[in-house]
Amino acid sequence: MEISRQAWAEPRRQHALPSNELLKLKAAQLRASLRPASTEMIAAELSRCLSLCAASAMTMEDRAEWIAVASLEFTDMPEDIFLAACASARRTCDHPSKLVPAIMRFEPETSAETRRYILRQTLMQIENAGRLVLPTEPEPEEEMTEAE
């Protein structure tokens, strides 16, 4: 009888639902990973990119205007994706006109849309955690006597 109890307990142990606290932590991490880059960070990173590929004839006023206009394109991009995209653009772009398209084209390992989907799934798990009921262990069968 001991083997059957262990056999029943093992799948429950392997497929146990994550605790509500772990789900909340996961949701918080996902929200943080979706936080957009600040305008200061965007301007600083674009300035780094521009300094590598801008023509010498581009004045400081031209550069400031380019950064101001280009910055508007990245206000909703998650910070870590933006930083990785800028690093990629610095390695490949040789002209300011190629920077914005290169950053926009960048495809990270985990896209923002994938993170939003995972976040929605995690929030649904948190919401449904109180509604789910795990099966209980079956009652032990009574042994049959010889009289029956």
PDB file of C-alpha atoms in Angstrom:
ATOM      1  CA  MET A   1       0.000   0.000   0.000  1.00  0.00           C
ATOM      2  CA  GLU A   2       2.944   2.330   0.638  1.00  0.00           C
ATOM      3  CA  ILE A   3       4.022   2.220  -2.995  1.00  0.00           C
ATOM      4  CA  SER A   4       0.628   3.399  -4.241  1.00  0.00           C
ATOM      5  CA  ARG A   5       0.657   6.335  -1.820  1.00  0.00           C
ATOM      6  CA  GLN A   6       4.087   7.366  -3.056  1.00  0.00           C
ATOM      7  CA  ALA A   7       2.939   6.945  -6.637  1.00  0.00           C
ATOM      8  CA  TRP A   8      -0.022   9.228  -5.946  1.00  0.00           C
ATOM      9  CA  ALA A   9       2.082  11.853  -4.178  1.00  0.00           C
ATOM     10  CA  GLU A  10       4.816  12.066  -6.849  1.00  0.00           C
ATOM     11  CA  PRO A  11       2.736  13.593  -9.690  1.00  0.00           C
ATOM     12  CA  ARG A  12       1.246  16.080  -7.240  1.00  0.00           C
ATOM     13  CA  ARG A  13       4.729  17.070  -6.103  1.00  0.00           C
ATOM     14  CA  GLN A  14       6.006  17.452  -9.676  1.00  0.00           C
ATOM     15  CA  HIS A  15       3.023  19.452 -10.897  1.00  0.00           C
ATOM     16  CA  ALA A  16       2.424  21.541  -7.808  1.00  0.00           C
ATOM     17  CA  LEU A  17       1.204  25.016  -8.626  1.00  0.00           C
ATOM     18  CA  PRO A  18       3.651  27.828  -7.914  1.00  0.00           C
ATOM     19  CA  SER A  19       2.834  29.735  -4.791  1.00  0.00           C
ATOM     20  CA  ASN A  20       0.996  33.013  -5.075  1.00  0.00           C
ATOM     21  CA  GLU A  21       4.058  34.861  -3.753  1.00  0.00           C
ATOM     22  CA  LEU A  22       6.298  33.380  -6.463  1.00  0.00           C
ATOM     23  CA  LEU A  23       3.764  34.346  -9.112  1.00  0.00           C
ATOM     24  CA  LYS A  24       3.606  37.894  -7.761  1.00  0.00           C
ATOM     25  CA  LEU A  25       7.419  38.094  -7.813  1.00  0.00           C
ATOM     26  CA  LYS A  26       7.457  36.841 -11.413  1.00  0.00           C
ATOM     27  CA  ALA A  27       4.821  39.428 -12.372  1.00  0.00           C
ATOM     28  CA  ALA A  28       6.847  42.222 -10.743  1.00  0.00           C
ATOM     29  CA  GLN A  29       9.978  41.151 -12.637  1.00  0.00           C
ATOM     30  CA  LEU A  30       8.064  41.061 -15.911  1.00  0.00           C
ATOM     31  CA  ARG A  31       6.610  44.514 -15.280  1.00  0.00           C
ATOM     32  CA  ALA A  32      10.109  45.838 -14.557  1.00  0.00           C
ATOM     33  CA  SER A  33      11.443  44.303 -17.781  1.00  0.00           C
ATOM     34  CA  LEU A  34       8.697  46.097 -19.729  1.00  0.00           C
ATOM     35  CA  ARG A  35       9.486  49.508 -18.208  1.00  0.00           C
ATOM     36  CA  PRO A  36      10.306  51.939 -21.019  1.00  0.00           C
ATOM     37  CA  ALA A  37      13.654  53.678 -21.179  1.00  0.00           C
ATOM     38  CA  SER A  38      13.795  57.176 -19.708  1.00  0.00           C
ATOM     39  CA  THR A  39      14.093  60.129 -22.056  1.00  0.00           C
ATOM     40  CA  GLU A  40      17.513  60.926 -20.568  1.00  0.00           C
ATOM     41  CA  MET A  41      18.768  57.405 -21.253  1.00  0.00           C
ATOM     42  CA  ILE A  42      17.374  57.464 -24.781  1.00  0.00           C
ATOM     43  CA  ALA A  43      19.117  60.769 -25.527  1.00  0.00           C
ATOM     44  CA  ALA A  44      22.404  59.560 -24.019  1.00  0.00           C
ATOM     45  CA  GLU A  45      22.401  56.292 -25.975  1.00  0.00           C
ATOM     46  CA  LEU A  46      21.452  57.996 -29.243  1.00  0.00           C
ATOM     47  CA  SER A  47      24.238  60.489 -28.644  1.00  0.00           C
ATOM     48  CA  ARG A  48      26.708  57.610 -28.273  1.00  0.00           C
ATOM     49  CA  CYS A  49      25.423  56.080 -31.509  1.00  0.00           C
ATOM     50  CA  LEU A  50      25.511  59.382 -33.362  1.00  0.00           C
ATOM     51  CA  SER A  51      29.049  60.211 -32.260  1.00  0.00           C
ATOM     52  CA  LEU A  52      30.311  57.087 -34.052  1.00  0.00           C
ATOM     53  CA  CYS A  53      28.707  57.730 -37.412  1.00  0.00           C
ATOM     54  CA  ALA A  54      27.920  61.445 -37.747  1.00  0.00           C
ATOM     55  CA  ALA A  55      29.639  63.399 -40.469  1.00  0.00           C
ATOM     56  CA  SER A  56      32.131  66.017 -39.325  1.00  0.00           C
ATOM     57  CA  ALA A  57      29.996  68.677 -41.050  1.00  0.00           C
ATOM     58  CA  MET A  58      27.108  67.958 -38.637  1.00  0.00           C
ATOM     59  CA  THR A  59      27.031  70.852 -36.166  1.00  0.00           C
ATOM     60  CA  MET A  60      26.168  70.553 -32.494  1.00  0.00           C
ATOM     61  CA  GLU A  61      22.763  72.117 -33.219  1.00  0.00           C
ATOM     62  CA  ASP A  62      22.140  69.537 -35.965  1.00  0.00           C
ATOM     63  CA  ARG A  63      23.101  66.743 -33.600  1.00  0.00           C
ATOM     64  CA  ALA A  64      20.862  68.051 -30.830  1.00  0.00           C
ATOM     65  CA  GLU A  65      17.926  68.332 -33.248  1.00  0.00           C
ATOM     66  CA  TRP A  66      18.554  64.820 -34.615  1.00  0.00           C
ATOM     67  CA  ILE A  67      18.651  63.364 -31.086  1.00  0.00           C
ATOM     68  CA  ALA A  68      15.466  65.219 -30.078  1.00  0.00           C
ATOM     69  CA  VAL A  69      13.556  63.937 -33.108  1.00  0.00           C
ATOM     70  CA  ALA A  70      14.941  60.402 -32.998  1.00  0.00           C
ATOM     71  CA  SER A  71      14.244  60.120 -29.250  1.00  0.00           C
ATOM     72  CA  LEU A  72      10.507  60.367 -29.884  1.00  0.00           C
ATOM     73  CA  GLU A  73      10.583  57.042 -31.742  1.00  0.00           C
ATOM     74  CA  PHE A  74      11.712  55.016 -28.706  1.00  0.00           C
ATOM     75  CA  THR A  75       9.574  56.296 -25.830  1.00  0.00           C
ATOM     76  CA  ASP A  76       7.673  53.002 -25.441  1.00  0.00           C
ATOM     77  CA  MET A  77      10.556  50.575 -26.055  1.00  0.00           C
ATOM     78  CA  PRO A  78      11.587  48.569 -22.965  1.00  0.00           C
ATOM     79  CA  GLU A  79      14.872  49.760 -21.514  1.00  0.00           C
ATOM     80  CA  ASP A  80      16.895  46.569 -21.866  1.00  0.00           C
ATOM     81  CA  ILE A  81      15.734  46.038 -25.459  1.00  0.00           C
ATOM     82  CA  PHE A  82      16.603  49.654 -26.310  1.00  0.00           C
ATOM     83  CA  LEU A  83      20.097  49.315 -24.822  1.00  0.00           C
ATOM     84  CA  ALA A  84      20.760  46.091 -26.730  1.00  0.00           C
ATOM     85  CA  ALA A  85      19.401  47.607 -29.944  1.00  0.00           C
ATOM     86  CA  CYS A  86      21.665  50.648 -29.592  1.00  0.00           C
ATOM     87  CA  ALA A  87      24.681  48.414 -28.978  1.00  0.00           C
ATOM     88  CA  SER A  88      23.831  46.469 -32.128  1.00  0.00           C
ATOM     89  CA  ALA A  89      23.342  49.684 -34.141  1.00  0.00           C
ATOM     90  CA  ARG A  90      26.705  51.048 -32.993  1.00  0.00           C
ATOM     91  CA  ARG A  91      28.370  47.932 -34.406  1.00  0.00           C
ATOM     92  CA  THR A  92      26.647  48.059 -37.797  1.00  0.00           C
ATOM     93  CA  CYS A  93      25.623  51.607 -38.753  1.00  0.00           C
ATOM     94  CA  ASP A  94      27.856  53.962 -40.691  1.00  0.00           C
ATOM     95  CA  HIS A  95      25.440  56.862 -41.200  1.00  0.00           C
ATOM     96  CA  PRO A  96      22.930  58.671 -38.933  1.00  0.00           C
ATOM     97  CA  SER A  97      20.062  57.853 -41.290  1.00  0.00           C
ATOM     98  CA  LYS A  98      20.613  54.149 -40.621  1.00  0.00           C
ATOM     99  CA  LEU A  99      20.483  54.368 -36.812  1.00  0.00           C
ATOM    100  CA  VAL A 100      16.739  54.628 -36.178  1.00  0.00           C
ATOM    101  CA  PRO A 101      15.803  51.846 -38.636  1.00  0.00           C
ATOM    102  CA  ALA A 102      18.521  49.586 -37.199  1.00  0.00           C
ATOM    103  CA  ILE A 103      17.306  50.124 -33.643  1.00  0.00           C
ATOM    104  CA  MET A 104      13.676  49.568 -34.650  1.00  0.00           C
ATOM    105  CA  ARG A 105      14.563  46.385 -36.568  1.00  0.00           C
ATOM    106  CA  PHE A 106      16.474  44.870 -33.658  1.00  0.00           C
ATOM    107  CA  GLU A 107      14.960  41.568 -32.504  1.00  0.00           C
ATOM    108  CA  PRO A 108      15.840  40.573 -28.943  1.00  0.00           C
ATOM    109  CA  GLU A 109      15.760  37.000 -27.660  1.00  0.00           C
ATOM    110  CA  THR A 110      12.545  37.761 -25.783  1.00  0.00           C
ATOM    111  CA  SER A 111      10.441  40.447 -27.380  1.00  0.00           C
ATOM    112  CA  ALA A 112       8.322  42.907 -25.449  1.00  0.00           C
ATOM    113  CA  GLU A 113       5.182  41.278 -26.873  1.00  0.00           C
ATOM    114  CA  THR A 114       6.290  37.880 -25.539  1.00  0.00           C
ATOM    115  CA  ARG A 115       6.929  39.423 -22.130  1.00  0.00           C
ATOM    116  CA  ARG A 116       3.465  41.034 -22.143  1.00  0.00           C
ATOM    117  CA  TYR A 117       1.916  37.646 -22.975  1.00  0.00           C
ATOM    118  CA  ILE A 118       3.835  35.920 -20.174  1.00  0.00           C
ATOM    119  CA  LEU A 119       2.814  38.709 -17.780  1.00  0.00           C
ATOM    120  CA  ARG A 120      -0.871  38.280 -18.724  1.00  0.00           C
ATOM    121  CA  GLN A 121      -0.600  34.521 -18.181  1.00  0.00           C
ATOM    122  CA  THR A 122       1.089  35.037 -14.801  1.00  0.00           C
ATOM    123  CA  LEU A 123      -1.570  37.528 -13.691  1.00  0.00           C
ATOM    124  CA  MET A 124      -4.278  35.053 -14.710  1.00  0.00           C
ATOM    125  CA  GLN A 125      -2.548  32.363 -12.635  1.00  0.00           C
ATOM    126  CA  ILE A 126      -2.490  34.696  -9.625  1.00  0.00           C
ATOM    127  CA  GLU A 127      -6.161  35.531 -10.110  1.00  0.00           C
ATOM    128  CA  ASN A 128      -7.159  31.891 -10.481  1.00  0.00           C
ATOM    129  CA  ALA A 129      -4.913  30.533  -7.717  1.00  0.00           C
ATOM    130  CA  GLY A 130      -7.685  30.746  -5.127  1.00  0.00           C
ATOM    131  CA  ARG A 131     -10.165  29.026  -7.409  1.00  0.00           C
ATOM    132  CA  LEU A 132      -8.111  25.932  -8.176  1.00  0.00           C
ATOM    133  CA  VAL A 133      -8.569  22.860  -6.039  1.00  0.00           C
ATOM    134  CA  LEU A 134      -5.972  20.123  -6.103  1.00  0.00           C
ATOM    135  CA  PRO A 135      -7.283  16.572  -6.031  1.00  0.00           C
ATOM    136  CA  THR A 136      -7.103  14.883  -2.683  1.00  0.00           C
ATOM    137  CA  GLU A 137      -5.483  11.570  -2.011  1.00  0.00           C
ATOM    138  CA  PRO A 138      -7.900   8.694  -2.557  1.00  0.00           C
ATOM    139  CA  GLU A 139      -9.325   6.963   0.464  1.00  0.00           C
ATOM    140  CA  PRO A 140      -7.551   3.687   1.237  1.00  0.00           C
ATOM    141  CA  GLU A 141      -9.609   0.709   0.158  1.00  0.00           C
ATOM    142  CA  GLU A 142     -10.947  -1.460   2.931  1.00  0.00           C
ATOM    143  CA  GLU A 143      -9.558  -4.944   2.885  1.00  0.00           C
ATOM    144  CA  MET A 144     -12.085  -7.585   2.076  1.00  0.00           C
ATOM    145  CA  THR A 145     -12.565 -10.274   4.657  1.00  0.00           C
ATOM    146  CA  GLU A 146     -13.002 -13.959   3.823  1.00  0.00           C
ATOM    147  CA  ALA A 147     -16.669 -13.802   4.855  1.00  0.00           C
ATOM    148  CA  GLU A 148     -17.512 -11.493   1.944  1.00  0.00           C
TER     149      GLU A 148
END
